[in-house]
mmCIF file of C-alpha atoms in Angstrom:
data_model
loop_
_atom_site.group_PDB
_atom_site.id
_atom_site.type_symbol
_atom_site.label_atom_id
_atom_site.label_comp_id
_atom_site.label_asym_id
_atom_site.label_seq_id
_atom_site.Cartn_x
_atom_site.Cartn_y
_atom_site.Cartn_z
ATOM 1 C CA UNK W 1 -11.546 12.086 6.845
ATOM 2 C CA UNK W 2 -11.607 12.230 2.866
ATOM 3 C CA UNK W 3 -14.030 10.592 0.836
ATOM 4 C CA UNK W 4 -10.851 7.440 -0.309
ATOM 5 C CA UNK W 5 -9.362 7.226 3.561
ATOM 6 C CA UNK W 6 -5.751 7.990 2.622
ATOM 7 C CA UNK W 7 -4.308 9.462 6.143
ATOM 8 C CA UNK W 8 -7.081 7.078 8.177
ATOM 9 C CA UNK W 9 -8.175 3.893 8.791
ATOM 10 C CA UNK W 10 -11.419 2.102 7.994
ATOM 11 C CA UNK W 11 -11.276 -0.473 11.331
ATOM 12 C CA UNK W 12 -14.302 1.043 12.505
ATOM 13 C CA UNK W 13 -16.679 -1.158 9.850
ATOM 14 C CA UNK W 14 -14.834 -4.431 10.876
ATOM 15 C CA UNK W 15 -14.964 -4.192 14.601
ATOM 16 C CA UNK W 16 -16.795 -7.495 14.576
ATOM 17 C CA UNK W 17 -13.136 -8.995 13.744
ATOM 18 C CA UNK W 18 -11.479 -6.656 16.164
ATOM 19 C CA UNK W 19 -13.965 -7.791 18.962
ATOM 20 C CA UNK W 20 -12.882 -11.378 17.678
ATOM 21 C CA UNK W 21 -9.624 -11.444 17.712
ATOM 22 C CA UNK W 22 -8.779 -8.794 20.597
ATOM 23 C CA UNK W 23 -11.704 -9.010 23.347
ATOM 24 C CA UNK W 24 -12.644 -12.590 22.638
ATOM 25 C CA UNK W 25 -8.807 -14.152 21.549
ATOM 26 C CA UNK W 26 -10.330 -15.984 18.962
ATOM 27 C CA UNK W 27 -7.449 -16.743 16.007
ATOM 28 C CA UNK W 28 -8.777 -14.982 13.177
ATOM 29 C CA UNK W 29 -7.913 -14.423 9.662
ATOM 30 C CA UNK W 30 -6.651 -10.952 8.370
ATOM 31 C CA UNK W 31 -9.198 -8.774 7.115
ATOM 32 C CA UNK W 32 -6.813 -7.458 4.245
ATOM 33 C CA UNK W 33 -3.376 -8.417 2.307
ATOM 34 C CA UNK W 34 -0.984 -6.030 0.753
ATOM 35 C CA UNK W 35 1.293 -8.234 -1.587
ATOM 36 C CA UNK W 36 3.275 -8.502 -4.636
ATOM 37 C CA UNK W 37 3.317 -10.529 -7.441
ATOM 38 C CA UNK W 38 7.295 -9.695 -8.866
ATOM 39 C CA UNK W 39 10.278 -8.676 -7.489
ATOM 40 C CA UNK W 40 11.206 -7.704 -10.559
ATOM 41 C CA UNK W 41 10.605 -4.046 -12.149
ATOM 42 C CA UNK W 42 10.881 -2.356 -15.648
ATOM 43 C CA UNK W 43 11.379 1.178 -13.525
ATOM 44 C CA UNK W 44 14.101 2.316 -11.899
ATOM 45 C CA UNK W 45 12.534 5.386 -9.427
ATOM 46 C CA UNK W 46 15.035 6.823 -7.517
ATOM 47 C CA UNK W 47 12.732 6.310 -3.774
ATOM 48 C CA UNK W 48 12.393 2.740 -4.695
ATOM 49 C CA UNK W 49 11.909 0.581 -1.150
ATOM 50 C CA UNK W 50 12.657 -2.531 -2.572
ATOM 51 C CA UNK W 51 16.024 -1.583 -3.924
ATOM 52 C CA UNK W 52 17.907 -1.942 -0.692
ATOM 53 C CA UNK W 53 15.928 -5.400 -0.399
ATOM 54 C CA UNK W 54 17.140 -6.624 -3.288
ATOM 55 C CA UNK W 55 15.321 -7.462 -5.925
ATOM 56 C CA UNK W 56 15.963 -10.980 -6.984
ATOM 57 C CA UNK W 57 13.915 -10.903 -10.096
ATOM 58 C CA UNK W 58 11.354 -13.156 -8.868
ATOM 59 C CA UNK W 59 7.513 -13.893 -10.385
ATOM 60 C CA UNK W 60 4.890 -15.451 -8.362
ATOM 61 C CA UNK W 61 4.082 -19.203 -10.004
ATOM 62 C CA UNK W 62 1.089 -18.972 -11.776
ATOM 63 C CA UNK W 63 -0.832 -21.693 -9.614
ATOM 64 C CA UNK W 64 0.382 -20.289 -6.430
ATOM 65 C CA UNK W 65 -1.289 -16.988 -7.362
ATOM 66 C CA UNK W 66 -4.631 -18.470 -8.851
ATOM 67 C CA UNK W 67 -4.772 -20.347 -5.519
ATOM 68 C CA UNK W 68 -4.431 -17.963 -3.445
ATOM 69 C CA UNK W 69 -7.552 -15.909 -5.183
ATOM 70 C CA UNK W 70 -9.129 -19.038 -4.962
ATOM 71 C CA UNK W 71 -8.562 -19.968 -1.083
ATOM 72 C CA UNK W 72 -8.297 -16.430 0.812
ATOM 73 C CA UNK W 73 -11.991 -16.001 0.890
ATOM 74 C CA UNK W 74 -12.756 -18.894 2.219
ATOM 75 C CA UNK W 75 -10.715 -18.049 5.396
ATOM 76 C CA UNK W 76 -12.427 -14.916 5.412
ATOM 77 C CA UNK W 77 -9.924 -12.840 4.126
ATOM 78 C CA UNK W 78 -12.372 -9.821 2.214
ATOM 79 C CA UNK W 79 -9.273 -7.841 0.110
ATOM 80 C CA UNK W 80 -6.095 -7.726 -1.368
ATOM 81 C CA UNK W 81 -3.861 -5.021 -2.775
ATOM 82 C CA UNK W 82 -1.363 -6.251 -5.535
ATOM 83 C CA UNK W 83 0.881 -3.472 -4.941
ATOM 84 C CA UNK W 84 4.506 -5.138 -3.679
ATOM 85 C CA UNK W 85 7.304 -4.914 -4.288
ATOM 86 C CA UNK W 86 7.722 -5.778 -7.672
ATOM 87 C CA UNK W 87 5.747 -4.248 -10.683
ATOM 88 C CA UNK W 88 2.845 -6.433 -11.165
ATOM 89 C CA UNK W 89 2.058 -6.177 -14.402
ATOM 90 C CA UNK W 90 5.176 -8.007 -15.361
ATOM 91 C CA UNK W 91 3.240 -10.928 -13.738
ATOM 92 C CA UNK W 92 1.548 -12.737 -16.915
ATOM 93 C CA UNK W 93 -0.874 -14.586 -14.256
ATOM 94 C CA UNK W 94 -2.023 -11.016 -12.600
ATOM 95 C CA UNK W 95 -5.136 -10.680 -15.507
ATOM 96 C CA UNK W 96 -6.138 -14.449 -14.529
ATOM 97 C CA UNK W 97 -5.737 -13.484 -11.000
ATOM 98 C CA UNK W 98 -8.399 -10.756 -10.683
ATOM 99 C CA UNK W 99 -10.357 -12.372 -12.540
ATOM 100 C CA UNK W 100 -10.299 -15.490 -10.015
ATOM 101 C CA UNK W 101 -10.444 -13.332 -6.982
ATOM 102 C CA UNK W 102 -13.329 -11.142 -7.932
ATOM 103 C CA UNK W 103 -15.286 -14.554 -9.369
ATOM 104 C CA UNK W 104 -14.261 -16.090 -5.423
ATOM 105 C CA UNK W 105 -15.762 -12.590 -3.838
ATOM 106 C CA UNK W 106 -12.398 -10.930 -3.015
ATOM 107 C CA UNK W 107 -12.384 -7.112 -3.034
ATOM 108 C CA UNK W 108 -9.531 -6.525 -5.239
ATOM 109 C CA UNK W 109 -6.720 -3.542 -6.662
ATOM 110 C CA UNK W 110 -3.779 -2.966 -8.636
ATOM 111 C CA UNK W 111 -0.893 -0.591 -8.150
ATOM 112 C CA UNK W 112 1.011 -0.245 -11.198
ATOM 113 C CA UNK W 113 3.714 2.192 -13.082
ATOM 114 C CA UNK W 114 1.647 1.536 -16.437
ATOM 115 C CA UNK W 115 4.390 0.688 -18.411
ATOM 116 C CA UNK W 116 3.526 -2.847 -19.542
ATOM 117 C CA UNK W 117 -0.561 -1.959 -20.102
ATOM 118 C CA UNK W 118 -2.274 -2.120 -23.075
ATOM 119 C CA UNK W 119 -6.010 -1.664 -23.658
ATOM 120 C CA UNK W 120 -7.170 -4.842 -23.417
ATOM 121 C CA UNK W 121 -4.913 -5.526 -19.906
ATOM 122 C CA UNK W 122 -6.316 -2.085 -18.865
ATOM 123 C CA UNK W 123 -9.753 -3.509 -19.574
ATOM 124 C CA UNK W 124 -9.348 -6.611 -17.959
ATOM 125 C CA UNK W 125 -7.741 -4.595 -14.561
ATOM 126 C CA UNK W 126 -10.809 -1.805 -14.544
ATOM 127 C CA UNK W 127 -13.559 -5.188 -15.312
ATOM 128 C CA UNK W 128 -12.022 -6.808 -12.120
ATOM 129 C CA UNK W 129 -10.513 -4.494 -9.584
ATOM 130 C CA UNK W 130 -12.059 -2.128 -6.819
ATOM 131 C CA UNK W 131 -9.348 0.614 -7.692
ATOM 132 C CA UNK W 132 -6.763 0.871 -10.157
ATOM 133 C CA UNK W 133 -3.849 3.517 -8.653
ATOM 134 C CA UNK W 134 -1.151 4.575 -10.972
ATOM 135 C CA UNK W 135 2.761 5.286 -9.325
ATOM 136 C CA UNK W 136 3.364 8.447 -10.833
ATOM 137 C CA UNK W 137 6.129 11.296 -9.321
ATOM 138 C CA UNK W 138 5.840 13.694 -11.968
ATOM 139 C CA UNK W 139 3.735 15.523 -14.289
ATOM 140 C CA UNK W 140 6.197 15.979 -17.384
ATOM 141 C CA UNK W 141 8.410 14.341 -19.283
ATOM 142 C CA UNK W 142 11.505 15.841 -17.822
ATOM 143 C CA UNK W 143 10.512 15.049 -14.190
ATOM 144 C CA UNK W 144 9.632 11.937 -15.381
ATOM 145 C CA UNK W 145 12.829 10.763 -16.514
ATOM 146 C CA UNK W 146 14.575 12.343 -12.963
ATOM 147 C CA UNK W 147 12.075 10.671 -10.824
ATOM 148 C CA UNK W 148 11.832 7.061 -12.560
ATOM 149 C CA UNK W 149 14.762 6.568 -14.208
ATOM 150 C CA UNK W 150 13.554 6.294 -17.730
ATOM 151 C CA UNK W 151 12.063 8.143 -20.932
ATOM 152 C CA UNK W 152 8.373 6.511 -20.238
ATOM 153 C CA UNK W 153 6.153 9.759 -20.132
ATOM 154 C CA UNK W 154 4.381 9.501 -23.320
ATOM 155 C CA UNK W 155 3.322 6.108 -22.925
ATOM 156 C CA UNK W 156 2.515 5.857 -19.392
ATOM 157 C CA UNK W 157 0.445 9.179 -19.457
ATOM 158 C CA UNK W 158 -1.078 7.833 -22.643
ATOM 159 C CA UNK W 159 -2.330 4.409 -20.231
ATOM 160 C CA UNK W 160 -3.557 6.639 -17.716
ATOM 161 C CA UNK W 161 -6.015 8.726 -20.370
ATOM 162 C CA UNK W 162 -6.426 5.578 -21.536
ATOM 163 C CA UNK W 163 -7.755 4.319 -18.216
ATOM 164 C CA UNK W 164 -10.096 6.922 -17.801
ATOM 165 C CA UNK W 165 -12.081 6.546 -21.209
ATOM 166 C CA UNK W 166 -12.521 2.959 -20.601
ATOM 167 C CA UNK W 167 -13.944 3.305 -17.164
ATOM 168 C CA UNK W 168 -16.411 5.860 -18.806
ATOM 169 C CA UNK W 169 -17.053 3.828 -21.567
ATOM 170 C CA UNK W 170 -17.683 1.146 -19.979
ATOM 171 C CA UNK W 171 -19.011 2.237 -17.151
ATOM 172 C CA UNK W 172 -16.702 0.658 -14.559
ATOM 173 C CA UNK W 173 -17.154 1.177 -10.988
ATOM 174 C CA UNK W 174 -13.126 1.025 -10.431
ATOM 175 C CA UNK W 175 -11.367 4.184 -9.149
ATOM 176 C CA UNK W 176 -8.662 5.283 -10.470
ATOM 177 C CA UNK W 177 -5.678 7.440 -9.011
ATOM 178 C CA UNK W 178 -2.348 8.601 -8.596
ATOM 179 C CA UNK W 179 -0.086 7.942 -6.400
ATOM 180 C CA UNK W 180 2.765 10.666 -6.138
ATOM 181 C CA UNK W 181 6.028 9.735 -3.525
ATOM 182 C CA UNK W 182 6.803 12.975 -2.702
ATOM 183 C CA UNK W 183 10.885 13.957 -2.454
ATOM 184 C CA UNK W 184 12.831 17.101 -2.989
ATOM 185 C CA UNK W 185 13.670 15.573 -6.667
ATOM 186 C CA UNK W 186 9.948 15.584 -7.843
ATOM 187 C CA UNK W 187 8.568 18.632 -5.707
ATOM 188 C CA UNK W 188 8.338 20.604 -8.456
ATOM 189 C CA UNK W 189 6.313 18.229 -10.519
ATOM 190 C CA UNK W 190 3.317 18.302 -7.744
ATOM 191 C CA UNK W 191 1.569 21.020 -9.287
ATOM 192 C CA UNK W 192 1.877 20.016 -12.925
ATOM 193 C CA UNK W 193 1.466 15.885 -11.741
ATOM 194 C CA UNK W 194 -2.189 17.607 -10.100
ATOM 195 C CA UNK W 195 -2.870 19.695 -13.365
ATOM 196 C CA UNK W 196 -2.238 16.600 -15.575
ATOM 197 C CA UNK W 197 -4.987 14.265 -12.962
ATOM 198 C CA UNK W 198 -7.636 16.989 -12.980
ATOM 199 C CA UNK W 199 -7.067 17.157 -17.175
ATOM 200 C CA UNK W 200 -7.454 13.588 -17.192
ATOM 201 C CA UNK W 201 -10.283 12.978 -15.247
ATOM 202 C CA UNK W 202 -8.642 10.582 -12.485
ATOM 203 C CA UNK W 203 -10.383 10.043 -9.271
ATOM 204 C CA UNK W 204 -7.980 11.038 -7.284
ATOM 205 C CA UNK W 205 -4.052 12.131 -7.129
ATOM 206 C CA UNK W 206 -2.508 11.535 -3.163
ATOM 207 C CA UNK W 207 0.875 12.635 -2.575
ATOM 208 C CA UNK W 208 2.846 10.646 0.242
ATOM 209 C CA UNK W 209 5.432 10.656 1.938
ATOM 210 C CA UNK W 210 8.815 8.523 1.195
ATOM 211 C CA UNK W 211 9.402 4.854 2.963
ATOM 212 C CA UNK W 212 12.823 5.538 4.195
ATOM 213 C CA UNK W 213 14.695 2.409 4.939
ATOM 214 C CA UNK W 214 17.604 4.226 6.991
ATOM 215 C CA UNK W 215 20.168 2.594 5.159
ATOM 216 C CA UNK W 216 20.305 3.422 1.391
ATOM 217 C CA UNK W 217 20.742 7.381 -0.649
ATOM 218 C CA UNK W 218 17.795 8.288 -0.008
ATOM 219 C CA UNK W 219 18.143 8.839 3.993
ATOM 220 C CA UNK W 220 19.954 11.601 3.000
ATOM 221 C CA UNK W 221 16.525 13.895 2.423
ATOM 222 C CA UNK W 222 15.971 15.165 6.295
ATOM 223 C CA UNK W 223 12.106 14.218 7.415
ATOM 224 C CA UNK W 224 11.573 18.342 8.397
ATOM 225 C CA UNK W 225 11.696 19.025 4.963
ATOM 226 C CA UNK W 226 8.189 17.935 4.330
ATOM 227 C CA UNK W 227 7.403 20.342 7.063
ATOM 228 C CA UNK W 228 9.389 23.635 5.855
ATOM 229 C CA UNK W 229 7.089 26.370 4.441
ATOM 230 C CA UNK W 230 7.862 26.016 0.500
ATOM 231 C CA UNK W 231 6.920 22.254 0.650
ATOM 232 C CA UNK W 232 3.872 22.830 2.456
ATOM 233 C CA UNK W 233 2.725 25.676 0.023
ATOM 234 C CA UNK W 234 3.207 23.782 -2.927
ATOM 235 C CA UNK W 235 0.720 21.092 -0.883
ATOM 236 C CA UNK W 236 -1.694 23.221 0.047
ATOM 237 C CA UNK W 237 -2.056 25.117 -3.118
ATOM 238 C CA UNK W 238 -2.261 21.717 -5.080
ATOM 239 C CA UNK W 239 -4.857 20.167 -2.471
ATOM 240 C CA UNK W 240 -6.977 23.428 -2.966
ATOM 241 C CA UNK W 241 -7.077 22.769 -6.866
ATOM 242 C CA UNK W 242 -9.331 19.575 -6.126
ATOM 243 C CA UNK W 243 -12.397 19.186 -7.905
ATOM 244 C CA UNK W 244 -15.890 17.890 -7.985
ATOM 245 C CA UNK W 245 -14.592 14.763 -10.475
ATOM 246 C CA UNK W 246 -10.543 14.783 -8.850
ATOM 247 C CA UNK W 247 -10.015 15.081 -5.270
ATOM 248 C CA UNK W 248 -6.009 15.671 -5.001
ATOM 249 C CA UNK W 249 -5.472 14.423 -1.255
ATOM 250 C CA UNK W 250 -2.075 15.513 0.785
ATOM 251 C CA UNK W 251 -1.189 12.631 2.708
ATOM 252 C CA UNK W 252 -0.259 14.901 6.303
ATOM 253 C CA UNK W 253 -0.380 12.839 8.758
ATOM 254 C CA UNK W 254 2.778 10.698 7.833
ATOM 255 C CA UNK W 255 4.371 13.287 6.521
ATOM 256 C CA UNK W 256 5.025 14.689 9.732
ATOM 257 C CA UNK W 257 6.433 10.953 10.843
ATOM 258 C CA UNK W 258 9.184 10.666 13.135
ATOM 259 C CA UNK W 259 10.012 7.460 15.102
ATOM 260 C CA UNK W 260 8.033 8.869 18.119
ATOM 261 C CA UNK W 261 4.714 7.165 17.522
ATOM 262 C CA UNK W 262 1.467 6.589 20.168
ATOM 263 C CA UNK W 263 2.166 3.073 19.994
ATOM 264 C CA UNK W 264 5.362 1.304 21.331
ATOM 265 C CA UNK W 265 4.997 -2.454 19.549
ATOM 266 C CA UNK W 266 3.385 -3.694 16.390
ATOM 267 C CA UNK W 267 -0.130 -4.948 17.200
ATOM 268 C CA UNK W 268 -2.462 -4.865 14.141
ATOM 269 C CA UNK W 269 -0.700 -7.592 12.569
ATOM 270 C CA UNK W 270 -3.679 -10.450 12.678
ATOM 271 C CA UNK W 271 -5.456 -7.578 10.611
ATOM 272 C CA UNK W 272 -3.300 -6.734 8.069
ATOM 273 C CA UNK W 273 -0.416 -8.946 6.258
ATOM 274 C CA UNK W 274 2.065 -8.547 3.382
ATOM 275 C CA UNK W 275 3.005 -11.076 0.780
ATOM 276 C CA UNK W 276 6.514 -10.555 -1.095
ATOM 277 C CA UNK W 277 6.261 -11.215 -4.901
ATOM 278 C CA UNK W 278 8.654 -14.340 -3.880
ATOM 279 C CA UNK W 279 5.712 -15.763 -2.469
ATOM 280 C CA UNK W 280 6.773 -15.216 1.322
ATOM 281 C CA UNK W 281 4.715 -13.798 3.595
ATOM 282 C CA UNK W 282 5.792 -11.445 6.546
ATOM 283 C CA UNK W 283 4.221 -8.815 9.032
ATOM 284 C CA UNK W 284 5.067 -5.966 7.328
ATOM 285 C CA UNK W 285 7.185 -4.924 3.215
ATOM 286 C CA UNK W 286 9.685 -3.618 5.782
ATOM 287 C CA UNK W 287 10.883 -6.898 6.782
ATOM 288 C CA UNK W 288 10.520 -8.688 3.590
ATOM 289 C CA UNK W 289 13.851 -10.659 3.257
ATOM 290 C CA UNK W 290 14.796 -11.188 6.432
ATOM 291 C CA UNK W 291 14.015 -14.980 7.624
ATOM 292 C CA UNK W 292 13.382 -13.904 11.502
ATOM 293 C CA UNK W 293 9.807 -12.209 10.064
ATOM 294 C CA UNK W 294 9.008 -15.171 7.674
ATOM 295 C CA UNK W 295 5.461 -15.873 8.240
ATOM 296 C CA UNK W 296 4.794 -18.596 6.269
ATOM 297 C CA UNK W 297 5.960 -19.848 1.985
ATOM 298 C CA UNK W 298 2.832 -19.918 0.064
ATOM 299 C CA UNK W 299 5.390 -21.949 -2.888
ATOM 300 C CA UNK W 300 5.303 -24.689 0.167
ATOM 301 C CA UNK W 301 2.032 -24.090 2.067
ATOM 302 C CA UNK W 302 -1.914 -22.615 1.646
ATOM 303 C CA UNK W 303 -2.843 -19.474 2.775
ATOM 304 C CA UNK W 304 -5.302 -21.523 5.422
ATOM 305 C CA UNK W 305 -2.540 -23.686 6.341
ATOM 306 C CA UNK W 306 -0.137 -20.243 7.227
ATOM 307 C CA UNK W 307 -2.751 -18.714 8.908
ATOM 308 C CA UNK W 308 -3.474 -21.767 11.360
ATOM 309 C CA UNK W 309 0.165 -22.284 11.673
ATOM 310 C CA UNK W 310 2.355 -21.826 14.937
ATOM 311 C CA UNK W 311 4.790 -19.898 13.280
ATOM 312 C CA UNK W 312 2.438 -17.195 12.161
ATOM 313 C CA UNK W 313 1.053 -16.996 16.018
ATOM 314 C CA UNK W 314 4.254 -16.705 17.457
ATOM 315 C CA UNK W 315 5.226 -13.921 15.248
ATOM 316 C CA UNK W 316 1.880 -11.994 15.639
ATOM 317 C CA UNK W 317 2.408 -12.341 19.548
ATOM 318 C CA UNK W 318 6.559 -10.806 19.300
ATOM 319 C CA UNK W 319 5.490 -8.255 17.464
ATOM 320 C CA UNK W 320 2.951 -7.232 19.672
ATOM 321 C CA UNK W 321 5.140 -8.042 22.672
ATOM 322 C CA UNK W 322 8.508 -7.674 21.706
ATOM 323 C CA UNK W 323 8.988 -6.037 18.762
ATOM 324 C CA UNK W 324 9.815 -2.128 19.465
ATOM 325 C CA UNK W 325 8.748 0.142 16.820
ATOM 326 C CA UNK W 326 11.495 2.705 15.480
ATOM 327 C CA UNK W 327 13.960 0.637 17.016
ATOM 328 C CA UNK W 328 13.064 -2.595 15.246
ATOM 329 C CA UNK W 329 11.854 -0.628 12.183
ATOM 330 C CA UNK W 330 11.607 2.715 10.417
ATOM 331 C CA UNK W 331 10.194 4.787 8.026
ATOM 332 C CA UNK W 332 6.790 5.878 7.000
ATOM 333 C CA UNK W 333 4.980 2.937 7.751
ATOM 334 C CA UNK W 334 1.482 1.065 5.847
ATOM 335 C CA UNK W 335 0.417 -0.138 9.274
ATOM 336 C CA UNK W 336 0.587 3.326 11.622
ATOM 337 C CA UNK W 337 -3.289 4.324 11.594
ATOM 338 C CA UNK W 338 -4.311 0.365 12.323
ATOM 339 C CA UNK W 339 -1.648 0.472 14.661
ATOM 340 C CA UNK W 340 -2.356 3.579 16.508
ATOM 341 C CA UNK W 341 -6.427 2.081 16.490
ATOM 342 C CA UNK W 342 -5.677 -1.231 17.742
ATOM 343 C CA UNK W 343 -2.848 0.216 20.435
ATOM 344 C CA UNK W 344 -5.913 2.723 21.853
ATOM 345 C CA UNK W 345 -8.357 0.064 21.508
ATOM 346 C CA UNK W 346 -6.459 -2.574 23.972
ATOM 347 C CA UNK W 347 -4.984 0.180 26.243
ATOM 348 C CA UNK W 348 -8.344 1.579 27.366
ATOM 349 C CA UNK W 349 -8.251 4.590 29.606
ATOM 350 C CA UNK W 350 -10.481 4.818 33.047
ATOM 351 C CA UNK W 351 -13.685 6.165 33.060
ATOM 352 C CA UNK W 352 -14.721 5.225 30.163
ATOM 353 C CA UNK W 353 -18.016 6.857 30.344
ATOM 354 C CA UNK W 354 -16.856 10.317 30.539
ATOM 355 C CA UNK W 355 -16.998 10.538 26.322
#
């Protein structure tokens, strides 16, 4: 397992909640949120998920999102991601929010396209966040402008260097990455997206697979090809350019994702939520939309009073009953190495003892 835990899972230092909520049946709080705070983007990336969704241009009210940095740590909630499904920098409460959650004891990140920073919103991301990853599919300007739509290069590249002499500056503990979606339109920009994070001096570059949603242009790109011999050369030979200061981390577990997984229903759900930047909250981005996996509205309710609610219960227990994964849902999904720990840890085999 690599130093950041991008093809793992990190259950193994919260088995207290585990014990909790799966030996004991004790309700318990999720141990970490994924959400967004837009559905609105300035992008226009040619993999994008939330595209088939349908972005309805959305931004999270300002008080909702303050109280929700406020609140989740009292419920024992220890992390969230603002990565959704909208670009969150377009949010003019994110800088606020961080600020709030970190001051309340939350673990907090950012996943961003860097398009709207500027120094001082850099600054205020890198004072306040855990990790700082940057959504970039290409190392040039030309791939750049194939992958996400629009002439950006210069400035977001500029944000990233940017980034990186702040942290040192200022002596930040934040990490900060890249995040490459990997498709046939952008494979040749791996190397020179790798070459361009090493230069820089980022953390770390991982290059994932595509979310396929099954029903938009994009299902067009056959799953093998991540497993054909020129993709997986062009992987290896940019994960063996890693570094002591930039570890570039292929993503091959998921990669090799079909719908044949080692677990048949959705179970690590009490673990690990998602918000929508409309302020709904749902088991998984995959469902986001779609009132039969409404959680819970934090515009209408607390994150305490969702949590405790019998709508939120009775969802946990049909996706862990009824649900069927790659029937029900598809794609490369955030929840498969939770799922695939929680699905082992309730289906124990005999004799136990014979390690």
């Amino acid at each position: 397992m690599d130093k950041y835990c991008y093809d793992g899972t990190k259950l193994l230092w919260h088995m207290d909640r585990v014990i909790d909520h799966f030996d004991n049946g004790k309700c318990i709080a999720p141990i970490h949120i994924d959400m967004g705070a837009t559905a609105t983007c300035n992008s226009d990336c040619v993999y994008c998920y939330a595209k088939h969704q349908g972005h309805g241009g959305e931004i999270l009210d300002r008080q909702v999102f303050l109280r929700l940095m406020e609140e989740a740590p009292k419920i024992g909630i220890k992390s969230i991601a603002i990565i959704g499904d909208g670009e969150p920098t377009l949010s003019p409460a994110l800088y606020d929010a961080v600020r709030v959650g970190k001051e309340n004891g939350l673990d907090l990140s950012v996943g961003t396209n860097g398009i709207a920073l500027t120094p001082e919103k850099i600054d205020a991301l890198l004072k306040n966040c855990v990790w700082l990853r940057f959504n970039l599919s290409a190392g040039s300007r030309e791939g750049y402008k194939t992958v996400h739509g629009k002439d950006n290069w210069a400035r977001v590249s500029d944000n990233i260097d940017r980034a990186v002499k702040i942290k040192k500056e200022k002596g930040y503990p934040c990490t900060i990455g890249l995040q490459m979606v990997l498709i046939p339109h952008c494979v040749e920009e791996v190397i020179p997206e790798a070459k361009f994070a090493i230069n820089t001096g980022v953390d770390y570059m991982v290059v994932k697979q595509y979310s396929d949603p099954v029903c938009d242009k994009m299902s067009q790109v056959d799953r093998d090809w991540y497993n054909n011999k020129e993709t997986k050369n062009i992987l290896k030979t940019a994960e063996d350019m890693s570094t002591y200061n930039t570890q570039i981390i292929i993503k091959w577990g998921l990669m090799q994702f079909h719908d044949n997984k080692p677990y048949k229903h959705c179970v690590d759900i009490p673990l690990l939520i998602e918000i929508s930047g409309t302020g709904k909250i749902y088991p998984c981005g995959y469902h986001f939309r779609n009132p039969k996996y409404e959680m819970g509205d934090l515009n209408k309710q607390s994150i305490a009073e969702i949590v405790r609610s019998k709508r939120y219960w009775d969802l946990i227990r049909y996706m862990r009953k009824e649900h069927i994964v790659g029937k029900d849902c598809h794609g490369a999904c955030r929840h498969d190495r939770t799922n695939e720990f929680i699905w082992n840890y309730i289906h124990k085999p005999e004799h136990l003892n014979f390690i």
